Amino acid sequence: MEDFFSATGALRGNQGKWILNGAFYKADEYGYEAAAEYLTTEILRQSNMTDYAPYVIVPHGYSQAGIAKNCCMSPDFLALNPGCRELTLYEFLQSHLSEEQLEGLMEPHSKFHARHSLAETIAPVVELVESKTGLSDFGGYITAIMELDALTRNDDRHINNISLLQLPNGLWKTAPVFDN
């Protein structure tokens, strides 16, 4: 068993994540992440949401400092969409907003948040994404993600684990729901 950091290196964030042989892996560093992803997948299987990354638990799927640990795995949705370019919502906003505007959206104690409800905060983001990408129901996509997070008590949703995919022909689509 290979130490996961030597496989492809950790991806974004502070949790070990890597891609190997067309699959995306997440380290189970605290002992519950793999189970949470698996349980969320089972909930999604019973829902009307069809575009999500299905996770399975991989017992002893990696080692860290010589200690075998569990992880979870899903198909790499980028490998399933050849030629697509992934942009996280953060990267997308970063390319369309000023630094001050982006900071205002992200800082929970900013003047912007003090004057706006969650719905009022999300509305300009939805409008921006839909106007720049041609997507017609980004608001429904975000709402579905937030409802799923409320149901599963996911308190770690942020704009680096919501993504858009730009197709080779220039059109956009939402990425499958992932990192639950």
Short mmCIF file of C-alpha atoms in Angstrom, two decimals, residues 120-179:
data_model
loop_
_atom_site.label_atom_id
_atom_site.label_comp_id
_atom_site.label_asym_id
_atom_site.label_seq_id
_atom_site.Cartn_x
_atom_site.Cartn_y
_atom_site.Cartn_z
CA GLU A 120 -30.34 37.97 -0.80
CA THR A 121 -26.69 36.91 -0.61
CA ILE A 122 -27.15 34.01 -3.02
CA ALA A 123 -29.35 35.85 -5.56
CA PRO A 124 -26.56 37.96 -7.12
CA VAL A 125 -24.30 34.91 -7.33
CA VAL A 126 -27.03 32.95 -9.13
CA GLU A 127 -27.70 35.88 -11.46
CA LEU A 128 -23.99 36.24 -12.26
CA VAL A 129 -23.47 32.53 -12.94
CA GLU A 130 -26.60 32.27 -15.09
CA SER A 131 -25.77 35.43 -17.08
CA LYS A 132 -22.14 34.41 -17.77
CA THR A 133 -22.74 30.71 -18.46
CA GLY A 134 -26.20 30.52 -20.00
CA LEU A 135 -27.28 28.03 -17.31
CA SER A 136 -30.98 28.45 -16.61
CA ASP A 137 -31.40 26.79 -13.21
CA PHE A 138 -28.25 27.41 -11.20
CA GLY A 139 -30.50 28.63 -8.39
CA GLY A 140 -32.26 25.26 -8.30
CA TYR A 141 -28.89 23.49 -8.26
CA ILE A 142 -27.66 25.58 -5.30
CA THR A 143 -30.98 25.12 -3.50
CA ALA A 144 -30.81 21.33 -3.93
CA ILE A 145 -27.26 21.29 -2.55
CA MET A 146 -28.26 23.40 0.45
CA GLU A 147 -31.28 21.18 1.14
CA LEU A 148 -29.08 18.08 0.97
CA ASP A 149 -26.56 19.70 3.33
CA ALA A 150 -29.34 20.59 5.78
CA LEU A 151 -30.68 17.02 5.69
CA THR A 152 -27.25 15.44 6.20
CA ARG A 153 -26.00 18.17 8.56
CA ASN A 154 -23.05 18.92 6.28
CA ASP A 155 -21.48 22.03 7.77
CA ASP A 156 -18.52 22.04 5.39
CA ARG A 157 -20.11 23.23 2.14
CA HIS A 158 -18.14 26.10 0.66
CA ILE A 159 -17.56 27.58 -2.76
CA ASN A 160 -14.55 25.38 -3.45
CA ASN A 161 -16.71 22.25 -3.42
CA ILE A 162 -19.36 23.52 -5.82
CA SER A 163 -18.14 23.43 -9.42
CA LEU A 164 -19.05 24.31 -12.95
CA LEU A 165 -17.87 22.39 -16.00
CA GLN A 166 -17.11 24.13 -19.26
CA LEU A 167 -17.62 21.71 -22.13
CA PRO A 168 -15.25 21.56 -25.11
CA ASN A 169 -17.86 23.41 -27.22
CA GLY A 170 -17.85 26.34 -24.73
CA LEU A 171 -21.21 25.54 -23.14
CA TRP A 172 -21.46 25.16 -19.36
CA LYS A 173 -23.07 22.64 -17.05
CA THR A 174 -23.09 22.13 -13.32
CA ALA A 175 -20.72 19.52 -11.92
CA PRO A 176 -22.17 16.51 -10.15
CA VAL A 177 -22.79 17.22 -6.46
CA PHE A 178 -19.65 16.11 -4.60
CA ASP A 179 -17.78 16.46 -1.31
#
